[in-house]
């Protein structure tokens, strides 16, 4: 009768083959070495939980990455819109400044004309006054 328990001196190849123990081998091992079988099952459960947590973590990261890509795309579109608006506003501001400059020039010209007209009126009044006084 062959003993089904693994040898006590574990070589690298025997440890590798023991890592993939099917449930039947574990059940047999539980009869001969219950502590080891329990430790293997506990390790398997822990590994499964760790893999599940890792999957959830990776899924959360992927979700956040996708969300951030969408948010970046939306913000990029808004930025482009704002930049376009800024260009239009800048052009409109330049046009309005030119209009204002022309209006200021016209006002200065009208003020100059008004001053000249006032001077002419004053000169004419003096002339008329002097002419009136000389006839009397």
PDB file of C-alpha atoms in Angstrom:
ATOM      1  CA  UNK A   1       0.000   0.000   0.000  1.00  0.00           C
ATOM      2  CA  UNK A   2       1.470   3.333  -1.100  1.00  0.00           C
ATOM      3  CA  UNK A   3       1.333   6.245   1.278  1.00  0.00           C
ATOM      4  CA  UNK A   4      -0.511   9.159  -0.298  1.00  0.00           C
ATOM      5  CA  UNK A   5       0.998  11.799   1.994  1.00  0.00           C
ATOM      6  CA  UNK A   6       3.550  14.019   0.345  1.00  0.00           C
ATOM      7  CA  UNK A   7       7.146  13.606   1.433  1.00  0.00           C
ATOM      8  CA  UNK A   8       8.351  15.766   4.334  1.00  0.00           C
ATOM      9  CA  UNK A   9      11.350  17.168   2.404  1.00  0.00           C
ATOM     10  CA  UNK A  10       9.658  19.486  -0.074  1.00  0.00           C
ATOM     11  CA  UNK A  11      11.604  20.069  -3.239  1.00  0.00           C
ATOM     12  CA  UNK A  12      10.750  22.950  -5.575  1.00  0.00           C
ATOM     13  CA  UNK A  13       8.881  20.676  -7.980  1.00  0.00           C
ATOM     14  CA  UNK A  14       6.830  19.035  -5.217  1.00  0.00           C
ATOM     15  CA  UNK A  15       5.851  22.428  -3.784  1.00  0.00           C
ATOM     16  CA  UNK A  16       4.757  23.604  -7.231  1.00  0.00           C
ATOM     17  CA  UNK A  17       2.651  20.504  -7.718  1.00  0.00           C
ATOM     18  CA  UNK A  18       1.137  20.874  -4.230  1.00  0.00           C
ATOM     19  CA  UNK A  19       0.012  24.433  -4.968  1.00  0.00           C
ATOM     20  CA  UNK A  20      -2.591  23.117  -7.347  1.00  0.00           C
ATOM     21  CA  UNK A  21      -4.066  20.450  -5.090  1.00  0.00           C
ATOM     22  CA  UNK A  22      -7.538  19.415  -6.224  1.00  0.00           C
ATOM     23  CA  UNK A  23     -10.240  19.133  -3.554  1.00  0.00           C
ATOM     24  CA  UNK A  24      -9.910  15.333  -3.457  1.00  0.00           C
ATOM     25  CA  UNK A  25      -6.221  15.578  -2.580  1.00  0.00           C
ATOM     26  CA  UNK A  26      -7.024  18.188   0.070  1.00  0.00           C
ATOM     27  CA  UNK A  27      -9.660  15.901   1.568  1.00  0.00           C
ATOM     28  CA  UNK A  28      -7.116  13.103   1.737  1.00  0.00           C
ATOM     29  CA  UNK A  29      -4.549  15.515   3.190  1.00  0.00           C
ATOM     30  CA  UNK A  30      -7.070  16.646   5.807  1.00  0.00           C
ATOM     31  CA  UNK A  31      -7.140  13.104   7.170  1.00  0.00           C
ATOM     32  CA  UNK A  32      -3.354  12.901   7.494  1.00  0.00           C
ATOM     33  CA  UNK A  33      -2.392  16.542   8.221  1.00  0.00           C
ATOM     34  CA  UNK A  34      -5.496  18.555   9.177  1.00  0.00           C
ATOM     35  CA  UNK A  35      -3.543  21.687  10.189  1.00  0.00           C
ATOM     36  CA  UNK A  36      -1.850  21.897   6.812  1.00  0.00           C
ATOM     37  CA  UNK A  37      -5.082  21.283   4.911  1.00  0.00           C
ATOM     38  CA  UNK A  38      -6.816  23.964   6.987  1.00  0.00           C
ATOM     39  CA  UNK A  39      -3.938  26.393   6.321  1.00  0.00           C
ATOM     40  CA  UNK A  40      -4.116  25.666   2.569  1.00  0.00           C
ATOM     41  CA  UNK A  41      -7.871  26.255   2.513  1.00  0.00           C
ATOM     42  CA  UNK A  42      -7.495  29.450   4.552  1.00  0.00           C
ATOM     43  CA  UNK A  43      -4.800  30.638   2.166  1.00  0.00           C
ATOM     44  CA  UNK A  44      -7.020  29.833  -0.814  1.00  0.00           C
ATOM     45  CA  UNK A  45      -9.920  31.768   0.667  1.00  0.00           C
ATOM     46  CA  UNK A  46      -7.629  34.693   1.460  1.00  0.00           C
ATOM     47  CA  UNK A  47      -6.205  34.589  -2.061  1.00  0.00           C
ATOM     48  CA  UNK A  48      -9.718  34.534  -3.544  1.00  0.00           C
ATOM     49  CA  UNK A  49     -10.739  37.493  -1.373  1.00  0.00           C
ATOM     50  CA  UNK A  50      -7.564  39.352  -2.324  1.00  0.00           C
ATOM     51  CA  UNK A  51      -8.215  38.690  -6.017  1.00  0.00           C
ATOM     52  CA  UNK A  52     -11.796  39.892  -5.604  1.00  0.00           C
ATOM     53  CA  UNK A  53     -10.650  43.060  -3.796  1.00  0.00           C
ATOM     54  CA  UNK A  54      -8.042  43.624  -6.503  1.00  0.00           C
ATOM     55  CA  UNK A  55     -10.694  43.226  -9.217  1.00  0.00           C
ATOM     56  CA  UNK A  56     -12.941  45.710  -7.441  1.00  0.00           C
ATOM     57  CA  UNK A  57     -10.023  48.117  -6.988  1.00  0.00           C
ATOM     58  CA  UNK A  58      -9.025  47.832 -10.649  1.00  0.00           C
ATOM     59  CA  UNK A  59     -12.666  48.250 -11.701  1.00  0.00           C
ATOM     60  CA  UNK A  60     -12.952  51.368  -9.536  1.00  0.00           C
ATOM     61  CA  UNK A  61      -9.739  52.735 -11.050  1.00  0.00           C
ATOM     62  CA  UNK A  62     -10.967  51.998 -14.575  1.00  0.00           C
ATOM     63  CA  UNK A  63     -14.298  53.660 -13.795  1.00  0.00           C
ATOM     64  CA  UNK A  64     -12.533  56.729 -12.380  1.00  0.00           C
ATOM     65  CA  UNK A  65     -10.203  56.820 -15.376  1.00  0.00           C
ATOM     66  CA  UNK A  66     -13.132  56.708 -17.800  1.00  0.00           C
ATOM     67  CA  UNK A  67     -14.978  59.349 -15.771  1.00  0.00           C
ATOM     68  CA  UNK A  68     -11.912  61.593 -15.744  1.00  0.00           C
ATOM     69  CA  UNK A  69     -11.441  61.148 -19.501  1.00  0.00           C
ATOM     70  CA  UNK A  70     -15.074  62.201 -20.038  1.00  0.00           C
ATOM     71  CA  UNK A  71     -14.663  65.136 -17.668  1.00  0.00           C
ATOM     72  CA  UNK A  72     -11.436  66.176 -19.412  1.00  0.00           C
ATOM     73  CA  UNK A  73     -13.170  66.013 -22.794  1.00  0.00           C
ATOM     74  CA  UNK A  74     -16.074  68.108 -21.502  1.00  0.00           C
ATOM     75  CA  UNK A  75     -13.714  70.641 -19.934  1.00  0.00           C
ATOM     76  CA  UNK A  76     -11.663  70.767 -23.119  1.00  0.00           C
ATOM     77  CA  UNK A  77     -14.806  71.502 -25.127  1.00  0.00           C
ATOM     78  CA  UNK A  78     -15.783  74.238 -22.645  1.00  0.00           C
ATOM     79  CA  UNK A  79     -12.278  75.689 -22.823  1.00  0.00           C
ATOM     80  CA  UNK A  80     -12.423  75.770 -26.614  1.00  0.00           C
ATOM     81  CA  UNK A  81     -15.796  77.500 -26.438  1.00  0.00           C
ATOM     82  CA  UNK A  82     -14.460  80.049 -23.948  1.00  0.00           C
ATOM     83  CA  UNK A  83     -11.380  80.657 -26.072  1.00  0.00           C
ATOM     84  CA  UNK A  84     -13.585  81.246 -29.112  1.00  0.00           C
ATOM     85  CA  UNK A  85     -15.778  83.588 -27.064  1.00  0.00           C
ATOM     86  CA  UNK A  86     -12.668  85.393 -25.836  1.00  0.00           C
ATOM     87  CA  UNK A  87     -11.502  85.897 -29.427  1.00  0.00           C
ATOM     88  CA  UNK A  88     -14.888  87.354 -30.407  1.00  0.00           C
ATOM     89  CA  UNK A  89     -14.935  89.565 -27.320  1.00  0.00           C
ATOM     90  CA  UNK A  90     -11.387  90.736 -28.008  1.00  0.00           C
ATOM     91  CA  UNK A  91     -12.258  91.567 -31.625  1.00  0.00           C
ATOM     92  CA  UNK A  92     -15.439  93.364 -30.524  1.00  0.00           C
ATOM     93  CA  UNK A  93     -13.476  95.262 -27.877  1.00  0.00           C
ATOM     94  CA  UNK A  94     -10.947  96.360 -30.505  1.00  0.00           C
ATOM     95  CA  UNK A  95     -13.753  97.503 -32.815  1.00  0.00           C
ATOM     96  CA  UNK A  96     -15.434  99.427 -29.982  1.00  0.00           C
ATOM     97  CA  UNK A  97     -12.129 101.086 -29.036  1.00  0.00           C
ATOM     98  CA  UNK A  98     -11.699 102.209 -32.649  1.00  0.00           C
ATOM     99  CA  UNK A  99     -15.243 103.596 -32.670  1.00  0.00           C
ATOM    100  CA  UNK A 100     -14.570 105.384 -29.405  1.00  0.00           C
ATOM    101  CA  UNK A 101     -11.338 106.813 -30.826  1.00  0.00           C
ATOM    102  CA  UNK A 102     -13.223 108.144 -33.868  1.00  0.00           C
ATOM    103  CA  UNK A 103     -15.942 109.607 -31.668  1.00  0.00           C
ATOM    104  CA  UNK A 104     -13.352 111.325 -29.479  1.00  0.00           C
ATOM    105  CA  UNK A 105     -11.671 112.731 -32.599  1.00  0.00           C
ATOM    106  CA  UNK A 106     -15.019 114.033 -33.874  1.00  0.00           C
ATOM    107  CA  UNK A 107     -15.765 115.633 -30.510  1.00  0.00           C
ATOM    108  CA  UNK A 108     -12.353 117.302 -30.489  1.00  0.00           C
ATOM    109  CA  UNK A 109     -12.920 118.530 -34.032  1.00  0.00           C
ATOM    110  CA  UNK A 110     -16.361 119.870 -33.087  1.00  0.00           C
ATOM    111  CA  UNK A 111     -14.889 121.525 -29.996  1.00  0.00           C
ATOM    112  CA  UNK A 112     -12.219 123.148 -32.157  1.00  0.00           C
ATOM    113  CA  UNK A 113     -14.844 124.319 -34.645  1.00  0.00           C
ATOM    114  CA  UNK A 114     -17.010 125.558 -31.797  1.00  0.00           C
ATOM    115  CA  UNK A 115     -14.069 127.488 -30.318  1.00  0.00           C
ATOM    116  CA  UNK A 116     -13.283 129.034 -33.710  1.00  0.00           C
ATOM    117  CA  UNK A 117     -16.943 129.902 -34.223  1.00  0.00           C
ATOM    118  CA  UNK A 118     -17.067 131.483 -30.746  1.00  0.00           C
ATOM    119  CA  UNK A 119     -13.963 133.513 -31.585  1.00  0.00           C
ATOM    120  CA  UNK A 120     -15.527 134.676 -34.855  1.00  0.00           C
ATOM    121  CA  UNK A 121     -18.694 135.641 -33.037  1.00  0.00           C
ATOM    122  CA  UNK A 122     -16.678 137.569 -30.473  1.00  0.00           C
ATOM    123  CA  UNK A 123     -14.693 139.256 -33.242  1.00  0.00           C
ATOM    124  CA  UNK A 124     -17.882 140.167 -35.093  1.00  0.00           C
ATOM    125  CA  UNK A 125     -19.448 141.515 -31.910  1.00  0.00           C
ATOM    126  CA  UNK A 126     -16.385 143.641 -31.296  1.00  0.00           C
ATOM    127  CA  UNK A 127     -16.420 144.803 -34.882  1.00  0.00           C
ATOM    128  CA  UNK A 128     -20.113 145.669 -34.695  1.00  0.00           C
ATOM    129  CA  UNK A 129     -19.633 147.338 -31.330  1.00  0.00           C
ATOM    130  CA  UNK A 130     -16.694 149.314 -32.544  1.00  0.00           C
ATOM    131  CA  UNK A 131     -18.538 150.234 -35.740  1.00  0.00           C
ATOM    132  CA  UNK A 132     -21.596 151.310 -33.728  1.00  0.00           C
ATOM    133  CA  UNK A 133     -19.606 153.450 -31.377  1.00  0.00           C
ATOM    134  CA  UNK A 134     -17.680 155.120 -34.158  1.00  0.00           C
ATOM    135  CA  UNK A 135     -20.938 156.221 -35.932  1.00  0.00           C
ATOM    136  CA  UNK A 136     -22.287 157.790 -32.852  1.00  0.00           C
TER     137      UNK A 136
END
